Coordinates of C-alpha atoms in Angstrom, one line a residue:
X1 CA 7.9 -7.0 16.2
X2 CA 9.6 -9.3 14.1
X3 CA 13.7 -8.7 14.4
X4 CA 16.0 -8.6 11.6
X5 CA 18.6 -9.0 13.1
X6 CA 21.0 -10.7 15.6
X7 CA 21.0 -7.0 17.6
X8 CA 17.2 -7.1 17.7
X9 CA 15.4 -9.1 21.0
X10 CA 14.4 -11.5 19.0
X11 CA 14.3 -14.9 21.1
X12 CA 15.1 -17.8 19.3
X13 CA 16.2 -19.9 23.3
X14 CA 12.0 -19.3 23.6
X15 CA 11.3 -21.6 20.6
X16 CA 15.0 -24.2 20.8
X17 CA 13.8 -25.2 24.4
X18 CA 9.4 -24.7 24.1
X19 CA 10.6 -27.2 21.7
X20 CA 13.3 -29.6 23.7
X21 CA 10.3 -29.5 26.0
X22 CA 8.0 -31.7 24.3
X23 CA 10.6 -33.7 22.8
X24 CA 11.1 -33.1 19.3
X25 CA 13.9 -32.3 17.5
X26 CA 15.4 -29.3 14.4
X27 CA 13.9 -31.7 12.3
X28 CA 10.8 -33.2 13.3
X29 CA 9.7 -29.1 14.1
X30 CA 10.8 -28.6 10.2
X31 CA 8.7 -30.9 8.9
X32 CA 6.2 -29.8 6.5
X33 CA 6.8 -26.2 7.9
X34 CA 10.8 -25.8 6.7
X35 CA 14.5 -27.1 6.8
X36 CA 16.2 -28.9 9.6
X37 CA 18.8 -25.6 8.3
X38 CA 16.0 -22.6 9.5
X39 CA 15.1 -23.4 12.3
X40 CA 18.6 -24.5 14.1
X41 CA 19.9 -20.6 12.4
X42 CA 15.7 -19.1 13.9
X43 CA 17.4 -20.5 17.0
X44 CA 20.1 -19.1 17.4
X45 CA 19.1 -16.0 15.7
X46 CA 20.3 -16.3 12.5
X47 CA 17.4 -16.1 10.7
X48 CA 13.6 -14.4 11.7
X49 CA 11.6 -16.8 9.4
X50 CA 8.2 -14.8 7.4
X51 CA 5.2 -14.6 9.2
X52 CA 3.6 -18.0 7.7
X53 CA 6.4 -20.2 8.8
X54 CA 6.6 -18.5 12.1
X55 CA 3.1 -18.5 12.4
X56 CA 3.6 -22.7 11.6
X57 CA 6.2 -23.3 14.0
X58 CA 4.6 -21.4 16.7
X59 CA 1.7 -23.5 16.8
X60 CA 3.5 -26.7 16.8
X61 CA 5.0 -25.7 19.7
X62 CA 1.7 -24.3 21.1
X63 CA 3.4 -20.6 21.6
X64 CA 1.6 -17.7 21.1
X65 CA 2.6 -15.7 17.9
X66 CA 1.9 -12.2 20.4
X67 CA 5.9 -13.4 22.5
X68 CA 7.2 -12.2 18.5
X69 CA 5.3 -10.1 16.2
X70 CA 3.3 -6.9 17.6
X71 CA 0.0 -5.8 15.7
X72 CA 2.9 -2.9 15.0
X73 CA 5.1 -4.7 12.7
X74 CA 2.2 -5.9 11.0
X75 CA 0.6 -2.9 10.4
X76 CA 3.0 -1.3 9.1
X77 CA 3.5 -4.1 6.6
X78 CA 0.5 -3.9 5.8
X79 CA 0.3 -0.4 5.3
X80 CA 3.1 -1.0 3.3
X81 CA 2.9 -3.9 1.1
X82 CA -1.0 -1.6 -0.2
X83 CA 1.7 1.8 -0.9
X84 CA 3.4 -0.6 -3.1
X85 CA 0.3 -1.7 -4.8
X86 CA -0.8 1.8 -4.8
X87 CA 1.9 4.4 -5.8
X88 CA 3.7 1.7 -6.9
X89 CA 1.2 -0.4 -9.0
X90 CA 3.4 -3.0 -7.7
X91 CA 2.0 -6.8 -8.8
X92 CA 5.1 -7.7 -6.6
X93 CA 3.7 -6.3 -3.5
X94 CA 0.3 -9.0 -3.8
X95 CA 3.3 -11.6 -4.2
X96 CA 5.2 -10.7 -0.5
X97 CA 1.5 -10.3 0.6
X98 CA 0.4 -13.8 0.2
X99 CA 4.0 -14.7 2.6
X100 CA 2.4 -12.7 5.3
X101 CA -1.1 -13.8 4.9
X102 CA -2.5 -15.8 7.1
X103 CA -0.8 -14.0 10.1
X104 CA -2.5 -10.5 8.7
X105 CA -5.9 -12.3 9.0
X106 CA -5.0 -13.0 12.7
X107 CA -4.8 -9.4 13.7
X108 CA -7.2 -8.1 13.9
X109 CA -5.7 -3.9 13.5
X110 CA -5.3 -5.2 9.9
X111 CA -8.5 -7.2 8.7
X112 CA -8.8 -4.5 7.0
X113 CA -5.3 -4.3 5.0
X114 CA -5.6 -7.8 4.6
X115 CA -9.3 -7.8 2.3
X116 CA -8.4 -4.7 0.9
X117 CA -5.5 -7.1 -0.7
X118 CA -7.7 -9.9 -1.3
X119 CA -9.6 -7.2 -3.5
X120 CA -6.6 -5.9 -5.5
X121 CA -5.0 -10.6 -5.1
X122 CA -8.7 -11.0 -6.7
X123 CA -9.5 -8.2 -9.0
X124 CA -5.3 -8.9 -10.7
X125 CA -6.3 -12.7 -11.3
X126 CA -10.1 -11.3 -13.2
X127 CA -11.9 -12.7 -9.9
X128 CA -14.7 -10.3 -10.0
X129 CA -17.3 -11.4 -7.4
X130 CA -14.2 -12.4 -4.7
X131 CA -13.0 -8.7 -5.9
X132 CA -16.1 -7.4 -4.5
X133 CA -16.5 -9.9 -1.6
X134 CA -13.3 -8.8 -0.3
X135 CA -14.4 -5.6 -0.5
X136 CA -17.7 -5.6 1.1
X137 CA -15.6 -7.1 4.0
X138 CA -13.3 -4.2 4.1
X139 CA -16.1 -2.1 5.0
X140 CA -17.6 -4.3 7.5
X141 CA -18.6 -2.2 10.7
X142 CA -17.4 -5.3 12.0
X143 CA -13.9 -4.7 10.5
X144 CA -11.4 -2.1 12.9
X145 CA -10.9 0.8 10.4
X146 CA -7.2 1.6 9.3
X147 CA -8.7 5.2 8.4
X148 CA -11.3 7.1 6.8
X149 CA -8.4 6.2 3.1
X150 CA -8.6 2.9 3.5
X151 CA -12.7 3.4 3.3
X152 CA -12.5 5.2 0.1
X153 CA -9.7 2.7 -1.2
X154 CA -12.4 -0.2 -0.4
X155 CA -15.0 1.3 -1.9
X156 CA -13.8 2.4 -4.7
X157 CA -12.2 -1.2 -5.7
X158 CA -15.7 -2.5 -4.7
X159 CA -16.8 -0.5 -7.2
X160 CA -14.2 -1.1 -10.2
X161 CA -14.7 -5.4 -8.7
X162 CA -18.5 -4.2 -9.1
X163 CA -18.6 -3.2 -12.9
X164 CA -16.8 -6.1 -14.3
X165 CA -19.1 -8.0 -13.2
X166 CA -21.7 -6.3 -14.9
X167 CA -23.8 -4.8 -11.9
X168 CA -23.4 -1.8 -13.0
X169 CA -26.0 0.3 -10.3
X170 CA -24.2 -0.4 -7.5
X171 CA -21.1 0.0 -9.4
X172 CA -22.4 3.4 -9.7
X173 CA -23.4 3.6 -5.4
X174 CA -20.3 2.5 -4.5
X175 CA -18.1 5.4 -7.2
X176 CA -20.0 7.6 -5.6
X177 CA -19.7 6.7 -1.8
X178 CA -16.3 6.5 -2.3
X179 CA -15.9 9.7 -4.1
X180 CA -17.7 11.0 -0.8
X181 CA -14.9 9.8 1.2
X182 CA -12.0 10.7 -0.9
X183 CA -8.7 12.5 0.0
X184 CA -8.5 16.1 -0.8
X185 CA -6.5 15.7 -3.0
X186 CA -4.7 20.0 -3.1
X187 CA -3.6 18.8 0.6
X188 CA -3.4 14.9 0.8
X189 CA 0.0 12.8 2.1
X190 CA 1.8 10.9 -0.8
X191 CA -0.1 7.8 -0.3
X192 CA -3.4 9.5 -0.3
X193 CA -3.2 11.1 -3.2
X194 CA -2.0 8.4 -5.7
X195 CA -4.6 6.2 -4.2
X196 CA -7.0 8.9 -5.3
X197 CA -6.0 9.5 -8.8
X198 CA -6.1 6.3 -9.2
X199 CA -9.4 6.3 -8.0
X200 CA -10.1 8.6 -10.3
X201 CA -9.1 6.9 -12.5
X202 CA -11.3 3.8 -12.3
X203 CA -15.1 6.5 -11.2
X204 CA -13.7 8.2 -15.1
X205 CA -13.4 5.5 -16.9
X206 CA -16.8 4.3 -15.5
X207 CA -18.7 7.9 -16.3
X208 CA -17.1 7.6 -19.7
X209 CA -18.2 3.8 -20.5
X210 CA -21.8 5.6 -18.9
X211 CA -21.9 8.3 -21.7
X212 CA -21.8 10.4 -18.0
X213 CA -18.8 12.9 -20.7
X214 CA -19.0 16.0 -18.5
X215 CA -18.9 14.4 -15.0
X216 CA -15.3 12.7 -16.0
X217 CA -14.5 15.4 -17.7
X218 CA -14.5 17.5 -14.1
X219 CA -13.2 15.2 -12.2
X220 CA -10.2 14.6 -14.3
X221 CA -9.3 18.3 -15.1
X222 CA -9.9 18.7 -11.0
X223 CA -7.3 15.4 -11.1
X224 CA -5.0 17.0 -13.8
X225 CA -4.5 20.5 -11.4
X226 CA -4.1 18.8 -8.7
X227 CA -0.9 16.6 -10.5
X228 CA 0.4 20.5 -11.8
X229 CA 0.4 22.1 -8.9
X230 CA 2.0 19.3 -6.8
X231 CA 5.1 19.6 -9.5
X232 CA 4.4 15.5 -10.0
X233 CA 3.4 13.5 -13.5
X234 CA 2.5 10.5 -12.2
X235 CA -0.8 9.7 -13.6
X236 CA -0.9 12.8 -15.7
X237 CA -0.4 10.3 -18.8
X238 CA -3.3 8.4 -17.9
X239 CA -5.8 10.6 -16.8
X240 CA -4.8 13.1 -19.6
X241 CA -5.2 9.8 -22.8
X242 CA -8.9 9.5 -20.6
X243 CA -9.4 13.5 -20.9
X244 CA -8.9 13.2 -24.7
X245 CA -11.4 10.3 -25.5
X246 CA -13.8 13.2 -23.7
X247 CA -13.0 15.5 -25.2
X248 CA -12.8 13.8 -28.5
X249 CA -16.9 12.3 -27.9
X250 CA -17.8 15.4 -27.1
X251 CA -16.1 16.9 -30.3
X252 CA -13.5 18.8 -28.9
X253 CA -10.4 17.9 -31.8
X254 CA -8.6 21.0 -30.7
X255 CA -8.7 19.6 -26.4
X256 CA -8.6 16.1 -27.8
X257 CA -5.1 16.7 -29.7
X258 CA -3.5 18.8 -26.6
X259 CA -4.8 16.6 -24.2
X260 CA -2.8 13.5 -26.1
X261 CA 0.1 15.6 -26.5
X262 CA 0.4 16.0 -22.6
X263 CA -0.3 11.7 -21.8
X264 CA 2.6 11.6 -24.7
X265 CA 5.1 13.8 -23.0
X266 CA 4.3 12.9 -19.5
X267 CA 4.8 9.8 -21.1
X268 CA 8.1 10.2 -22.5
X269 CA 9.3 11.9 -19.0
X270 CA 7.6 9.4 -16.8
X271 CA 9.9 6.5 -18.4
X272 CA 6.4 4.8 -19.0
X273 CA 7.7 3.6 -22.4
X274 CA 4.8 1.3 -23.3
X275 CA 2.6 4.1 -23.3
X276 CA 5.2 6.2 -24.5
X277 CA 5.1 4.4 -27.4
X278 CA 1.2 3.5 -28.2
X279 CA 0.4 7.3 -27.5
X280 CA 2.6 9.2 -30.2
X281 CA 1.3 6.7 -33.3
X282 CA -1.9 9.1 -31.4
X283 CA 0.0 12.2 -31.4
X284 CA 0.4 15.5 -33.9
X285 CA 3.2 17.3 -32.6
X286 CA 7.1 15.2 -33.1
X287 CA 9.5 16.6 -30.5

């Protein structure tokens, strides 16, 4: 795998030997890729470059990536980036993904993660057509799967992008496929749980837009029950606010106000300051 310090077994001598065999100076090897100083540090095992820089160095030296980067490392990195996108809604993870993009795309076990992250990146850029394209690649039978959760997440992202792209019927189909693959909310791992709730939020927004209020209420209520059981507040403000919208449209004013208050308190307790400020304008309870 990519090594992080001199005590690890990353062998910069191999790069030095290959460079000398090709009669390249450090400056010539670095040209268009990185700096001479970085090449020197790499050869002396003081620094390991990011994946794309390493790939470019190895390509110039006609070396095999498998000597330096294991599939295990890339799989771990891919899951780490996905976890940051799902658990923390961390947009910086997409920026870091760009550093590893080429390596992930060339490693068969991480292809699905690569496609999911590409779909997430496209969605963030409001490029919904490409979001659909990459999500479809993530669920393609020829793409090695990291597990059912990643299939679920891919179908949900596909539903979101289809909906944003105006393809309502396909969005409905993809959301249903995702819902059928959803992890059990009461036994799921933390990553699966938060991914499922992110998925339910997207699905509920779609159902509300289609005026399927009873179905939206059911999936939101069940999700909030799971959050209470797991003593987790992270998604309460989002989901309770959505449920308040449902109840308002169904004419249940008391329940509308209750859900707004719950959403407001949850946003306050989880330091979602912008949401807490916005919800305070709707909350009829002072605290």
